[in-house]
Structure formats: structure tokens, C-alpha cells
Amino acid sequence: AQKAANLANARSRVLEAARAGAQMVMLPECFNSPYGTQYFGEYAEEAGGESTAALAAMAREAQVYLVGGSIPERAGGRLFNTCTVWGPDGALLARHRKVHLFDIDVPGGITFRESDVLQAGDALTEFGTPWGRFGVAICYDMRFPEMAMIAARRGCVGMLYPGAFNTTTGPLHWELLLRARAVDNQIFTAGCSPARDAAVTYPTWGHSTIVDPLARVVATTGDAPDIVYGDLDMQLVEDTRRSIPVSTQRRFDLYPDVASQ
Ligand SMILES: NC(=O)CCC(=O)C(=O)O
């Protein structure tokens, strides 16, 4: 619940990852606040606020590409769930506002309505790195395969998802969705979740995970605080697309309503 402690923890873990050799680092969804509609207003910041300034400084200090999880963002009197991406020089590379709000009702499991307080974003998001372009989306966005499909068709080599699945849907779908987005599009995928805190209103699943274009889990963890490291060999994207050439075998004549973007 302590924003300052969350920012300090993020900084120390980003620096730790960089010292271990990471060149790109991702933080989880709502890394500066508890996850819950009752908290978003209290923790929200405008662009350029304390948390985004801290992210820019972390990226610069650690000299990494930083996918800054997400924070509740206030803009024009409205609230968004927003991820910012930073270059090693501290420059803002991209901003993604979660486009599919997490409104679900699983009887006996979980009911959640982000749309009670948040507005949805209205754009897909990508950014460039020396290793290729990456798409960014947030948590529930992962359930919508179109976003990863479009990113891959535009040439992205990976999709990155700050997320916070829960203990009902996490064991069912978190890894499955990361692997599904990877295998369908022959890209890397990664999901970064907060660790579990059983005392909060929304206990997260955890299990931050990296998946390769053959849908193999490169690295994962449990529900405790951790850093998940993976070496991404970008040649694998091309090799996978060459050996299983679904991207050139599509029959858009049979499904013109999902024709290429
Ligand atoms: N924060 C979220 O969007 C949670 C998504 C989730 O748990 C799901 O099952 O989808």
C-alpha cells in the first residue's frame, strides 16, 4: 500500500536485474499501488507524475529498456490503467492504456469491474529496440488474440504483458494464454505479475513467465517476489517462421474479415 516503498522496491529490483545483465526489464501491472478499483483514484497520477518520473530515472540509471508495468493514470478527469515504456536514456518510447477493461463475474470465483472507475484506451502500442519491435498490452488485453496477431503481422518479435491475474483465472489461463499468443504468432511473449500477498483484497497469481516463439516456457517462477531472467535469441523468430511457415500459408480468401492489417 505504500507508494514510495513500491517505487523504491522497483528501483532496487531494476538495478539488480541490470547488474545481472538484463538489457530489457518489465515490471508488473499496477506496480505502484494495490490492485483494486477502490485504490485507483487514490494512487492515480498525471503524466509526468512521481511514478513516471521514477521510471524514467530507473531506466536511465540502469541503462535498460524499461516496460514500466502499469499505474493508474489520471488524464482530463478520467482514469486509465497505463503502461509507459522507457529507453536507456530515460526517454519515453511508448504509452499503452489498457484497451480491454477487466470486467468479469465467475460464480464462486471472482467478480471484478475495472470499468466502474477506469476508461479504456483506444490504441494498440508498439516500440522499437535494437533487437526488434515489441507490442505492449496489459493483463486482460492478453485474452484478445487480435492484438498480438496484429503486432506480429506488423513485424513485432514479441508481446509484453504487465499483468495481475488472480488465483481463480491464473491457474487456468495465465501460462496457457502466454503460450497461445506465442505459438499462434511465432513471437516471444512475457507476462510480469505482482507477487502474491494473501492479505489483500485481490491475491495475484504471480508466476511471471517468458515464452519463446515455439511456445516453450523459457523462464518462470512461483508466487513469491522474484526476478525472472531469459535470454531471447531473436534468430528463433525467423527460424520458427521458416520451419513452420503459417504466416505465409494463411488463406485470407477464406476469412477475408480478418484480412491482414
Ligand atoms: N488485471 C487483469 O486484467 C486481470 C485479468 C485476469 O485475471 C483474467 O483472468 O483475464
PDB file of N, CA and C and ligand atoms in Angstrom, residues 29 35 98 102 139-140 143 164-166 169 202, ligand 1:
ATOM      1  N   GLU A  29       1.745  -5.161 -13.567  1.00  0.00           N
ATOM      2  CA  GLU A  29       0.589  -4.248 -13.605  1.00  0.00           C
ATOM      3  C   GLU A  29       0.426  -3.588 -12.231  1.00  0.00           C
ATOM      4  N   TYR A  35      -3.858  -3.512  -6.321  1.00  0.00           N
ATOM      5  CA  TYR A  35      -4.747  -3.662  -7.467  1.00  0.00           C
ATOM      6  C   TYR A  35      -6.181  -3.773  -6.950  1.00  0.00           C
ATOM      7  N   LYS A  98      -4.598   0.416 -21.160  1.00  0.00           N
ATOM      8  CA  LYS A  98      -5.297  -0.882 -21.275  1.00  0.00           C
ATOM      9  C   LYS A  98      -6.582  -0.711 -22.090  1.00  0.00           C
ATOM     10  N   PHE A 102     -10.987  -5.092 -17.409  1.00  0.00           N
ATOM     11  CA  PHE A 102     -11.189  -6.390 -16.755  1.00  0.00           C
ATOM     12  C   PHE A 102     -12.529  -6.370 -16.022  1.00  0.00           C
ATOM     13  N   CYS A 139      -2.441  -7.168 -19.180  1.00  0.00           N
ATOM     14  CA  CYS A 139      -3.199  -8.211 -18.494  1.00  0.00           C
ATOM     15  C   CYS A 139      -4.407  -8.719 -19.292  1.00  0.00           C
ATOM     16  N   TYR A 140      -5.621  -8.282 -18.977  1.00  0.00           N
ATOM     17  CA  TYR A 140      -6.827  -8.810 -19.629  1.00  0.00           C
ATOM     18  C   TYR A 140      -6.749  -8.651 -21.150  1.00  0.00           C
ATOM     19  N   ARG A 143      -6.150 -11.689 -23.387  1.00  0.00           N
ATOM     20  CA  ARG A 143      -7.208 -12.616 -23.816  1.00  0.00           C
ATOM     21  C   ARG A 143      -7.709 -12.321 -25.222  1.00  0.00           C
ATOM     22  N   ALA A 164      -1.808  -8.949 -13.836  1.00  0.00           N
ATOM     23  CA  ALA A 164      -2.073  -9.315 -12.440  1.00  0.00           C
ATOM     24  C   ALA A 164      -3.266 -10.263 -12.462  1.00  0.00           C
ATOM     25  N   PHE A 165      -3.040 -11.479 -12.976  1.00  0.00           N
ATOM     26  CA  PHE A 165      -4.104 -12.475 -12.913  1.00  0.00           C
ATOM     27  C   PHE A 165      -4.338 -12.828 -11.445  1.00  0.00           C
ATOM     28  N   ASN A 166      -5.397 -13.542 -11.200  1.00  0.00           N
ATOM     29  CA  ASN A 166      -5.815 -13.836  -9.818  1.00  0.00           C
ATOM     30  C   ASN A 166      -5.777 -15.344  -9.591  1.00  0.00           C
ATOM     31  N   THR A 169      -8.442 -17.349 -12.103  1.00  0.00           N
ATOM     32  CA  THR A 169      -8.151 -17.495 -13.534  1.00  0.00           C
ATOM     33  C   THR A 169      -6.669 -17.736 -13.815  1.00  0.00           C
ATOM     34  N   TYR A 202      -7.228  -8.583  -3.504  1.00  0.00           N
ATOM     35  CA  TYR A 202      -7.068  -9.244  -4.803  1.00  0.00           C
ATOM     36  C   TYR A 202      -5.742 -10.000  -4.779  1.00  0.00           C
TER      37      TYR A 202
HETATM   38  N1  LIG B   1      -5.796  -7.326 -14.146  1.00  0.00           N
HETATM   39  C1  LIG B   1      -6.426  -8.036 -15.040  1.00  0.00           C
HETATM   40  O1  LIG B   1      -6.716  -7.588 -16.118  1.00  0.00           O
HETATM   41  C2  LIG B   1      -6.738  -9.434 -14.633  1.00  0.00           C
HETATM   42  C3  LIG B   1      -7.072 -10.333 -15.802  1.00  0.00           C
HETATM   43  C4  LIG B   1      -7.403 -11.700 -15.369  1.00  0.00           C
HETATM   44  O2  LIG B   1      -7.185 -12.098 -14.241  1.00  0.00           O
HETATM   45  C5  LIG B   1      -8.003 -12.580 -16.354  1.00  0.00           C
HETATM   46  O3  LIG B   1      -8.366 -13.706 -15.971  1.00  0.00           O
HETATM   47  O4  LIG B   1      -8.139 -12.212 -17.526  1.00  0.00           O
END
